[in-house]
Amino acid sequence: MTNNRFPEQHGPPSDMEKIKDESDYLRGSLVESFAERLSAGIPDEQTKLLKFHGSYMQDDRDVRNERKQQKLEPNYQFMIRVRLAGGVASPEQWLKMDELAHTNGNGTLKLTTRQTFQLHGVLKWNMKKTIQGMNDALMDTIAACGDVNRNVMCNANPYQSDIHAEVYEWSKQISDHLLPRTRAYHEIWLDEEKVLDSREETEPIYGPLYLPRKFKIGVAVPPSNDVDIFSQDLGFIAVLEDGKLQGFNVTVGGGMGMTHGDTNTYPQLAKVLGFCRPDQTLEVAEKILTIQRDYGNRSERKNARFKYTIDRKGLDWIRQELNARLGWDIEEERPYTFDHNGDRYGWVKGDGKWHLTLFIQNGRVKDSEDYPMMTGLREIAKVHQGDFRLTPNQNLIISNVAEEDKEQIEKLVSQYGLTDGKHNSALRQNSMACVAFPTCGLAMAESERYLPSLIDKVEDILDESGIRDEEIIIRMSGCPNGCSRPALGEIGFIGKAPGKYNMYLGAGFRGDRLNKLYRENIGEEEILQELKPMLQKFAREKEDQEHFGDYVIRAGYVEAVPDGVEFHS
Ligand code: SRM
Ligand code: SF4
């Protein structure tokens, strides 16, 4: 591979750069690897390319040791992630995902923190027919993972349907505009005829090496910051005047991931770069992405995200470079304010249609003995005439329900005991946990399977203190990659080892301030010992409208983190 394709190098290219370079535009030997029948897995190098097609090879970690003892290969299976800009799905798409989860997956659906579906537990032999099934329902998985622009998020806004429609359209257009152009996906999974000479293929935006690392974009509509705009590599904050979209404030350089013990890695919040009009959106998105393509670190993947490029080069340099690439100057940022980053539950009416936001604990859609949630949602999808919106907080909106259909949906909601979360504590309603065990290969501690029971115990403290309805953002991740955006939790937990977590406090309720390490490597007993007096004191001392994240700073539990570069200091 050549070293001079990009103006700046940081050392020898990482192995991943070589894999991309030699992949023939993401084809690699995926066809052969999936045709091979001896192992339920595929070779390591191919798993890296598979990500660009929206899938990860995993193994069931609950049985890893047992299988090792029995000298069996790990229980390989695949996770498939759908590309679903803005999280909008039709009832037909919902039904298809439900069907595939039962026929080819583990019988559950995961609604992710980036508003899409994941299937877990798909076997190698079922991969192609699963992806083809998604394709039948007009869904694909291209670029849902990999060193490219990922699923574009969009404010799930059930309040203003006309603005949602317009802004959602932009998120879809950004997503489409930044899709890889290779036909590899269609050839491998959809049996499209092979491009005669793939060397004639080009990737006009990405080039043959794609991006140095994953790239994430979100679109927010104030006052809701549900998409956590400051955690995105690139963000668009809608600016409305008299209810009309004027354009977007453009943010750059957010990201949550870090590595325990490596202070060169840190979560960072995005900064506002300027303002663009709606018709300039795609050009701005493309040029910013190409700056990262050309200047991101291709040597050290831990420092390859756009946030590090920006912290290295400076925001002014990025703006100048953007203006030079655009050939015109991005405007000054416009005023905006956010109120919250959580979801608002229950029914609301917007522009003549009803929308119901349901609480889905940690985004896991499944049936259990006492709660047939998946069946209930399937029955709703069978009769629903509107659409579904997956929210950035792993919840679900049954949206665009006509007045005359509302009663029928309400009946099903109550028949299946589906919950708008209102009988829960406001803490649980504002909770998120990443997948972690048993599927995530990087998990160090439980998350999705553990947070609900920890919250049960914290709810007792809230009840005793009379603050059950106090909205507090709590987030847990099973490792420091931060898939539930835990650095933006007023209370954040990041897994260190089985049963052990680092505890963070003091993020902003609006998703505008990072939290700070409070206690290291503690288990449940210590967590509750820490939280109990703190929450009791908060209940007594909190000022009017004061949020927990602000209180813990005022009360001196932690210091405010002004910028991600100071996260560890
Ligand atoms: Fe994530 C890797 C799950 C949102 C930061 N993430 C993973 C993998 C694929 C593990 C792996 O690489 O082997 C996890 C698969 C677990 C499983 O069994 O399903 C995984 N990430 C998830 C999801 C499903 C969590 C969830 O419970 O919803 C989310 C899927 C989003 C989607 O639909 O595209 C998910 N991941 C996020 C977010 C939140 C966001 O984007 O808003 C982040 C933090 C934001 C960011 O990117 O900075 C995030 N995931 C990571 C990272 C760390 C990246 C970094 O900069 O260091 C990794 C590991 C990596 O890339 O090396 C990772
Ligand atoms: Fe896995 Fe870590 Fe992401 Fe949780 S935060 S899903 S443990 S990579």
XYZ file of C-alpha atoms and ligand atoms in Angstrom:
640
model
C 0.000 0.000 0.000
C 1.144 3.546 -0.680
C 1.900 5.881 2.139
C 1.455 9.171 0.356
C -2.247 9.043 -0.368
C -2.947 11.401 2.470
C -1.256 14.645 3.411
C -0.497 13.615 6.963
C 0.701 10.325 8.410
C 1.366 9.502 12.022
C 3.547 6.449 11.675
C 3.172 3.178 9.851
C -0.435 2.492 8.859
C -2.319 0.172 11.188
C -3.120 -3.395 10.101
C -6.672 -2.328 9.416
C -5.481 0.088 6.711
C -3.791 -2.806 4.942
C -6.911 -4.946 5.205
C -9.030 -2.185 3.680
C -6.465 -1.511 0.975
C -6.330 -5.133 -0.079
C -10.061 -5.765 0.258
C -11.068 -4.890 -3.289
C -13.580 -2.346 -2.062
C -14.768 -4.372 0.914
C -15.118 -7.728 -0.840
C -12.180 -9.556 0.698
C -12.912 -13.265 0.741
C -16.278 -12.905 2.443
C -18.076 -15.034 -0.151
C -15.626 -17.903 0.343
C -15.544 -17.491 4.128
C -19.327 -17.759 4.409
C -19.431 -20.719 2.011
C -16.937 -22.638 4.152
C -18.823 -25.164 6.330
C -16.193 -26.555 8.716
C -16.308 -23.738 11.239
C -19.263 -21.672 12.439
C -16.925 -18.677 12.361
C -14.950 -16.795 9.714
C -11.260 -15.775 9.740
C -10.309 -12.796 11.899
C -9.298 -10.575 8.996
C -12.668 -11.148 7.321
C -14.548 -10.236 10.514
C -12.976 -6.785 10.191
C -14.360 -6.332 6.678
C -17.698 -7.805 7.661
C -18.270 -4.759 9.900
C -18.613 -2.533 6.841
C -21.507 -4.807 5.849
C -23.203 -4.184 9.203
C -22.296 -7.340 11.067
C -19.950 -8.544 13.824
C -18.854 -12.047 14.551
C -19.413 -12.785 18.248
C -19.547 -15.791 20.509
C -21.805 -16.584 23.437
C -19.584 -15.569 26.344
C -21.799 -17.351 28.859
C -20.541 -20.666 27.495
C -17.049 -19.636 26.385
C -15.135 -21.347 29.188
C -17.261 -24.449 29.142
C -16.699 -24.896 25.398
C -12.998 -24.274 25.820
C -12.832 -27.023 28.431
C -14.646 -29.324 26.054
C -12.115 -28.351 23.367
C -14.881 -26.988 21.167
C -14.557 -23.841 19.124
C -16.364 -20.831 20.643
C -20.107 -20.705 20.055
C -19.781 -18.386 17.061
C -22.752 -16.352 15.998
C -23.293 -13.020 14.283
C -24.844 -9.728 15.273
C -26.489 -7.829 12.427
C -27.178 -4.088 12.654
C -29.661 -2.380 10.337
C -29.070 1.025 8.754
C -32.128 3.016 9.672
C -31.595 6.769 9.414
C -33.451 8.636 12.146
C -34.813 5.349 13.516
C -37.997 5.459 11.440
C -39.459 2.037 10.528
C -42.755 1.051 8.934
C -45.031 -1.551 10.559
C -44.018 -3.964 7.766
C -40.358 -3.453 8.661
C -41.131 -4.001 12.335
C -42.924 -7.254 11.518
C -40.037 -8.417 9.342
C -37.496 -7.742 12.094
C -39.713 -9.570 14.582
C -39.981 -12.533 12.213
C -36.227 -12.652 11.542
C -35.483 -12.428 15.267
C -37.520 -15.593 15.746
C -36.492 -17.545 12.669
C -32.799 -16.658 12.528
C -31.910 -14.702 15.678
C -32.152 -15.282 19.416
C -35.841 -14.364 19.592
C -35.220 -10.786 20.750
C -34.635 -7.419 19.120
C -32.256 -4.799 20.434
C -33.198 -1.159 19.869
C -29.845 0.573 19.938
C -28.603 3.874 21.295
C -28.279 5.038 17.676
C -31.912 4.337 16.841
C -31.675 1.116 14.956
C -32.346 -2.616 15.248
C -29.807 -5.252 16.080
C -30.328 -8.987 15.726
C -28.166 -11.203 17.884
C -27.373 -14.887 17.610
C -27.553 -15.301 13.827
C -25.672 -18.391 12.643
C -23.214 -18.250 9.774
C -25.465 -20.408 7.568
C -28.389 -18.041 8.086
C -26.586 -14.773 7.411
C -27.419 -14.415 3.763
C -31.090 -15.236 4.075
C -31.398 -12.888 7.050
C -29.901 -9.978 5.127
C -32.060 -10.879 2.132
C -35.107 -10.910 4.419
C -34.247 -7.388 5.536
C -33.814 -6.394 1.916
C -37.324 -7.709 1.144
C -38.613 -5.176 3.648
C -36.453 -2.414 2.104
C -33.849 -2.401 4.845
C -30.126 -2.869 4.519
C -27.139 -3.046 6.798
C -24.565 -1.259 4.631
C -22.230 0.926 6.653
C -24.054 0.224 9.918
C -20.558 -0.512 11.287
C -17.000 -0.041 9.964
C -14.725 2.927 9.165
C -17.452 4.913 7.440
C -20.309 7.184 8.334
C -22.687 5.165 10.525
C -26.430 5.318 11.103
C -27.414 8.989 11.048
C -29.434 9.895 14.116
C -32.322 12.305 14.182
C -34.437 13.851 16.927
C -37.410 11.512 17.384
C -39.631 14.540 18.028
C -43.211 13.413 18.563
C -44.313 17.013 19.187
C -43.797 18.744 15.874
C -44.560 16.356 13.018
C -43.899 18.820 10.207
C -40.462 19.745 11.562
C -39.699 16.076 12.192
C -40.576 15.257 8.596
C -38.268 17.965 7.253
C -35.349 17.286 9.551
C -35.695 13.518 9.195
C -35.525 13.980 5.431
C -32.151 15.704 5.905
C -30.865 12.879 8.078
C -31.857 10.393 5.373
C -30.219 12.463 2.677
C -26.999 12.783 4.680
C -27.045 9.024 5.226
C -27.592 8.290 1.525
C -25.066 10.871 0.373
C -22.322 9.390 2.530
C -22.955 5.745 1.702
C -20.047 3.773 0.304
C -20.524 3.311 -3.436
C -18.980 -0.165 -3.728
C -21.347 -2.855 -5.008
C -19.670 -5.424 -2.736
C -22.694 -5.638 -0.408
C -25.119 -6.296 -3.253
C -22.875 -8.941 -4.762
C -22.140 -10.790 -1.536
C -25.532 -10.771 0.158
C -28.072 -10.027 -2.550
C -26.588 -12.107 -5.361
C -26.209 -9.133 -7.645
C -23.979 -9.870 -10.608
C -20.317 -9.196 -9.920
C -18.937 -5.918 -11.205
C -16.872 -6.946 -14.211
C -13.720 -5.225 -13.112
C -13.930 -3.940 -9.568
C -10.747 -1.940 -10.154
C -12.929 0.380 -12.182
C -15.053 1.043 -9.111
C -14.369 4.230 -7.227
C -15.331 5.635 -3.885
C -15.633 9.303 -4.767
C -16.026 10.479 -1.180
C -14.124 7.871 0.809
C -11.354 6.742 -1.503
C -10.068 3.163 -1.336
C -9.104 3.285 2.337
C -12.372 4.652 3.629
C -12.044 6.585 6.911
C -9.387 6.184 9.610
C -12.159 5.168 12.034
C -15.930 5.126 12.520
C -17.756 8.415 11.964
C -21.086 9.400 13.501
C -23.590 12.088 12.618
C -26.711 13.289 14.422
C -29.391 15.900 13.826
C -30.995 17.613 16.840
C -34.080 19.786 17.142
C -33.922 22.005 20.253
C -35.124 22.080 22.947
C -34.627 18.284 22.817
C -31.083 16.992 22.769
C -32.216 13.362 22.667
C -29.566 12.544 20.045
C -26.819 13.750 22.418
C -25.533 16.031 19.717
C -22.297 16.771 21.587
C -21.316 13.099 21.461
C -21.382 13.003 17.653
C -18.374 13.377 15.361
C -20.540 15.745 13.337
C -23.818 17.276 14.433
C -26.504 19.473 12.968
C -28.610 21.499 15.411
C -31.777 22.696 13.696
C -32.361 26.429 13.938
C -36.060 27.278 13.742
C -37.628 30.706 13.355
C -41.428 30.997 13.528
C -41.567 27.208 13.285
C -39.612 27.170 10.003
C -36.237 25.524 9.500
C -33.598 28.191 8.809
C -30.617 25.867 8.777
C -28.293 24.123 11.187
C -25.583 24.967 13.671
C -22.778 22.563 12.809
C -20.944 20.792 15.644
C -17.762 18.755 15.382
C -15.617 16.468 17.468
C -17.726 14.574 19.990
C -17.063 10.998 21.054
C -17.415 8.815 24.130
C -14.821 6.069 23.800
C -11.650 5.761 25.873
C -9.390 3.043 27.241
C -8.970 2.439 30.977
C -5.544 3.639 32.088
C -4.689 5.428 28.830
C -4.992 9.171 29.346
C -4.328 9.845 25.663
C -7.878 8.617 25.134
C -10.874 10.443 26.565
C -14.536 11.240 25.966
C -14.975 14.623 24.368
C -17.875 16.956 23.663
C -18.372 18.478 20.247
C -17.956 22.200 19.668
C -20.025 24.463 17.453
C -18.213 25.361 14.240
C -20.756 27.658 12.584
C -24.077 27.716 10.778
C -25.202 26.469 7.376
C -28.438 26.731 5.411
C -30.430 23.556 4.694
C -29.326 23.440 1.045
C -25.672 23.530 2.179
C -26.024 20.574 4.553
C -24.829 17.765 2.307
C -21.833 19.726 1.057
C -20.816 20.648 4.617
C -21.215 17.041 5.795
C -19.164 15.714 2.907
C -16.333 18.232 3.251
C -16.044 17.735 7.008
C -15.914 13.990 6.529
C -13.150 14.379 3.952
C -11.094 16.481 6.383
C -11.178 13.558 8.801
C -10.455 11.166 5.909
C -7.305 13.126 5.068
C -6.062 14.168 8.514
C -7.291 11.448 10.889
C -4.675 9.197 12.463
C -4.341 6.031 10.378
C -1.576 4.617 12.485
C -3.035 4.392 15.984
C -6.700 3.389 15.973
C -7.134 4.445 19.588
C -6.413 8.025 18.535
C -8.079 7.946 15.157
C -11.503 9.451 15.894
C -12.279 12.929 14.594
C -12.261 14.334 18.163
C -8.513 13.716 18.359
C -7.905 15.241 14.916
C -9.710 18.379 16.096
C -7.939 18.548 19.435
C -4.639 18.159 17.574
C -5.282 20.681 14.805
C -7.566 23.147 16.626
C -11.095 24.264 15.851
C -9.947 27.357 13.911
C -7.809 25.235 11.630
C -10.769 22.910 10.968
C -12.985 25.899 10.132
C -10.391 27.344 7.738
C -9.882 23.988 6.091
C -13.639 23.543 5.749
C -14.087 26.997 4.229
C -11.247 26.306 1.775
C -12.817 23.000 0.724
C -16.274 24.580 0.420
C -15.043 27.630 -1.475
C -17.250 29.791 0.746
C -17.341 30.626 4.444
C -19.535 28.887 6.935
C -21.625 31.467 8.841
C -21.467 32.412 12.536
C -23.362 30.088 14.856
C -26.940 31.062 15.775
C -28.374 30.975 19.332
C -29.923 27.705 20.541
C -30.925 26.140 23.871
C -31.477 22.560 24.932
C -33.679 21.457 27.848
C -33.003 17.745 28.176
C -31.490 14.705 26.487
C -33.978 12.070 27.671
C -37.287 10.959 26.149
C -40.742 12.235 27.098
C -43.201 9.361 27.632
C -46.885 8.907 26.946
C -49.262 10.240 24.314
C -48.798 13.613 22.636
C -50.619 15.147 19.721
C -48.778 16.930 16.951
C -50.291 18.215 13.733
C -53.448 16.175 14.001
C -51.728 12.821 14.695
C -51.050 11.043 17.970
C -47.685 9.670 19.105
C -47.076 7.310 22.003
C -43.603 6.996 23.520
C -43.130 3.640 25.254
C -40.402 2.731 27.708
C -38.346 -0.263 26.522
C -35.874 -1.133 29.251
C -32.400 -0.903 27.699
C -33.947 -1.314 24.258
C -34.425 -5.082 24.581
C -37.651 -6.203 22.926
C -38.531 -9.673 24.143
C -41.277 -11.742 25.726
C -40.960 -12.931 29.266
C -43.417 -14.946 31.323
C -44.962 -11.940 33.005
C -44.462 -9.401 30.232
C -45.306 -10.312 26.597
C -43.810 -7.100 25.240
C -42.641 -8.473 21.912
C -46.020 -10.066 21.194
C -47.806 -6.853 22.125
C -45.657 -4.758 19.775
C -46.186 -7.332 17.016
C -49.963 -7.107 17.457
C -49.716 -3.310 17.280
C -47.574 -3.504 14.130
C -50.245 -5.688 12.492
C -52.872 -2.949 12.759
C -50.824 0.259 12.957
C -51.221 2.624 10.004
C -48.493 5.078 10.961
C -44.847 4.318 11.700
C -42.451 3.444 14.499
C -39.647 5.671 15.680
C -36.732 4.180 17.589
C -35.464 6.804 19.984
C -31.831 7.650 20.811
C -32.531 6.484 24.369
C -33.410 2.922 23.299
C -37.165 3.545 23.543
C -39.962 3.352 20.991
C -42.545 5.771 19.643
C -45.688 4.473 17.982
C -46.091 7.493 15.802
C -48.597 9.048 13.451
C -51.659 7.398 14.910
C -54.858 8.856 13.460
C -57.530 10.020 15.922
C -59.842 7.180 14.899
C -57.096 4.530 15.435
C -55.978 5.700 18.862
C -58.461 3.653 20.846
C -57.418 0.418 19.152
C -53.733 1.078 19.907
C -54.568 2.029 23.483
C -56.457 -1.224 23.945
C -53.479 -3.273 22.754
C -51.108 -1.276 24.926
C -53.167 -2.068 27.972
C -53.926 -5.699 26.956
C -50.201 -6.484 26.736
C -49.223 -4.319 29.688
C -46.933 -2.181 27.543
C -45.640 0.623 29.620
C -45.094 4.282 29.076
C -42.785 4.000 32.050
C -44.812 6.342 34.193
C -45.173 3.868 37.053
C -41.385 3.597 37.121
C -39.123 5.990 38.919
C -38.004 8.894 36.752
C -34.485 7.497 37.261
C -35.394 4.245 35.491
C -37.133 6.171 32.729
C -33.880 8.010 32.182
C -31.656 4.947 32.246
C -29.645 3.360 29.455
C -27.363 0.357 29.371
C -25.298 -1.033 26.533
C -25.517 -4.694 25.514
C -22.325 -6.043 27.152
C -22.531 -9.747 28.164
C -23.155 -12.280 26.741
C -22.714 -11.113 23.141
C -20.288 -8.194 23.233
C -16.728 -9.371 22.809
C -15.356 -6.267 24.538
C -17.477 -6.344 27.708
C -15.595 -6.282 31.011
C -18.707 -6.233 33.205
C -22.448 -6.787 32.876
C -24.557 -3.853 31.787
C -27.957 -4.528 30.140
C -28.520 -7.598 32.318
C -27.491 -5.816 35.521
C -28.617 -2.174 35.511
C -32.355 -2.932 36.033
C -31.662 -4.755 39.304
C -29.310 -2.020 40.525
C -32.045 0.514 39.809
C -34.515 -1.590 41.853
C -32.262 -0.963 44.829
C -31.659 2.708 44.085
C -35.443 3.146 43.767
C -35.794 2.145 47.425
C -33.480 5.023 48.324
C -35.404 7.405 46.071
C -38.692 6.348 47.680
C -37.330 6.843 51.183
C -36.047 10.263 50.181
C -39.259 11.289 48.415
C -37.579 11.881 45.049
C -39.022 9.044 42.937
C -40.181 11.524 40.324
C -36.890 13.388 40.152
C -35.431 13.019 36.661
C -31.850 11.817 36.923
C -29.907 10.482 33.940
C -28.209 7.173 34.784
C -26.171 5.233 32.253
C -24.091 2.087 32.366
C -21.580 0.609 29.919
C -19.824 -2.707 30.276
C -16.487 -1.215 29.184
C -14.990 2.205 28.473
C -16.044 2.243 24.822
C -19.124 4.013 26.085
C -21.906 2.626 23.879
C -24.615 3.946 26.208
C -22.880 7.354 26.253
C -22.143 6.932 29.979
C -19.867 10.000 30.158
C -23.069 11.993 29.686
C -24.878 10.353 32.616
C -25.495 12.472 35.689
C -24.643 9.121 37.254
C -22.425 7.000 35.001
C -20.999 3.506 35.460
C -18.266 2.044 33.307
C -17.347 -1.605 33.711
C -13.833 -2.567 34.827
C -14.165 -6.248 35.720
C -17.006 -8.630 36.533
C -19.135 -6.888 39.185
C -16.833 -3.828 39.312
C -17.444 -0.374 37.922
C -15.930 3.069 37.844
C -18.531 5.533 39.044
C -18.823 8.970 37.466
C -20.909 11.958 38.515
C -21.892 15.400 37.366
C -22.820 15.377 33.684
C -25.264 18.014 32.509
C -28.963 17.142 32.271
C -28.992 18.644 28.768
C -26.146 16.483 27.512
C -23.823 19.489 27.535
C -21.243 18.566 30.217
C -19.162 15.432 30.757
C -19.156 13.695 34.107
C -16.117 13.085 36.312
C -14.633 10.001 37.921
C -15.858 9.747 41.534
C -14.989 6.233 42.682
C -12.913 3.534 41.007
C -13.532 -0.194 40.728
C -16.443 -0.533 43.124
C -19.145 -3.202 43.424
C -22.826 -2.991 44.224
C -22.496 -2.658 47.974
C -20.161 0.310 47.695
C -22.225 1.863 44.923
C -25.298 1.858 47.150
C -23.270 3.052 50.135
C -22.105 6.023 48.064
C -25.449 6.797 46.479
C -27.631 6.566 49.569
C -26.352 9.566 51.578
C -25.769 11.529 48.375
C -29.358 11.140 47.152
C -30.741 11.806 50.646
C -28.715 14.990 50.879
C -29.776 15.995 47.375
C -33.438 15.547 48.376
C -32.908 17.890 51.326
C -30.643 20.472 49.758
C -31.617 20.683 46.130
C -32.513 24.132 44.908
C -35.530 24.854 42.757
C -35.072 23.297 39.289
C -31.594 22.071 40.233
C -30.596 18.824 38.538
C -28.597 16.099 40.257
C -25.622 16.558 37.914
C -25.361 20.237 38.875
C -25.971 19.510 42.551
C -23.087 17.057 42.933
C -20.750 19.750 41.629
C -22.195 22.474 43.871
C -22.020 20.119 46.871
C -18.380 19.341 46.115
C -18.613 15.619 45.294
C -16.843 16.211 41.980
C -15.461 19.108 39.977
C -17.012 20.131 36.682
C -15.170 18.893 33.599
C -14.837 21.890 31.262
C -13.391 19.952 28.327
C -12.690 16.300 27.488
C -8.933 16.919 27.446
C -9.252 17.463 31.200
C -11.409 14.380 31.774
C -8.648 12.505 33.592
C -7.096 15.430 35.489
Fe -20.768 0.663 20.368
C -18.121 -1.317 19.743
C -22.707 -2.024 20.686
C -23.427 2.686 20.261
C -18.730 3.368 21.028
N -20.456 -1.323 20.175
C -19.284 -1.947 19.869
C -19.486 -3.439 19.631
C -19.727 -3.640 18.177
C -18.359 -4.360 20.181
C -17.238 -4.766 19.278
O -16.605 -3.909 18.645
O -16.980 -5.964 19.226
C -20.753 -3.631 20.469
C -21.630 -4.812 20.061
C -22.354 -5.353 21.258
C -23.421 -6.308 20.928
O -23.323 -7.481 21.356
O -24.396 -5.927 20.285
C -21.353 -2.253 20.423
N -22.692 0.368 20.334
C -23.324 -0.809 20.580
C -24.815 -0.622 20.740
C -25.652 -1.779 20.214
C -25.099 -0.390 22.229
C -26.541 -0.428 22.644
O -26.785 -1.066 23.670
O -27.407 0.182 22.006
C -24.989 0.715 19.994
C -25.246 0.531 18.542
C -25.378 1.842 17.848
C -25.806 1.763 16.422
O -26.973 1.455 16.202
O -25.004 2.074 15.537
C -23.612 1.334 20.192
N -21.000 2.662 20.512
C -22.220 3.289 20.561
C -22.067 4.633 21.015
C -23.183 5.630 21.243
C -23.442 6.476 20.045
O -22.844 6.295 18.995
O -24.289 7.358 20.160
C -20.711 4.821 21.256
C -20.052 6.090 21.854
C -19.966 7.206 20.884
C -18.685 7.129 20.112
O -18.647 6.410 19.130
O -17.727 7.765 20.542
C -20.047 3.578 20.924
N -18.710 0.983 20.321
C -18.086 2.135 20.679
C -16.670 1.922 20.657
C -15.578 2.961 21.024
C -15.230 3.861 19.907
C -14.062 4.756 20.242
O -14.016 5.860 19.735
O -13.181 4.362 20.988
C -16.472 0.575 20.279
C -15.132 -0.163 20.109
C -14.356 0.276 18.913
O -14.854 0.955 18.011
O -13.189 -0.098 18.878
C -17.776 0.018 20.089
Fe -19.667 -3.757 24.501
Fe -18.291 -1.933 25.775
Fe -20.031 -1.203 23.913
Fe -20.918 -2.123 26.180
S -19.696 -0.261 25.945
S -21.619 -2.779 24.145
S -19.396 -3.625 26.733
S -18.188 -2.346 23.566
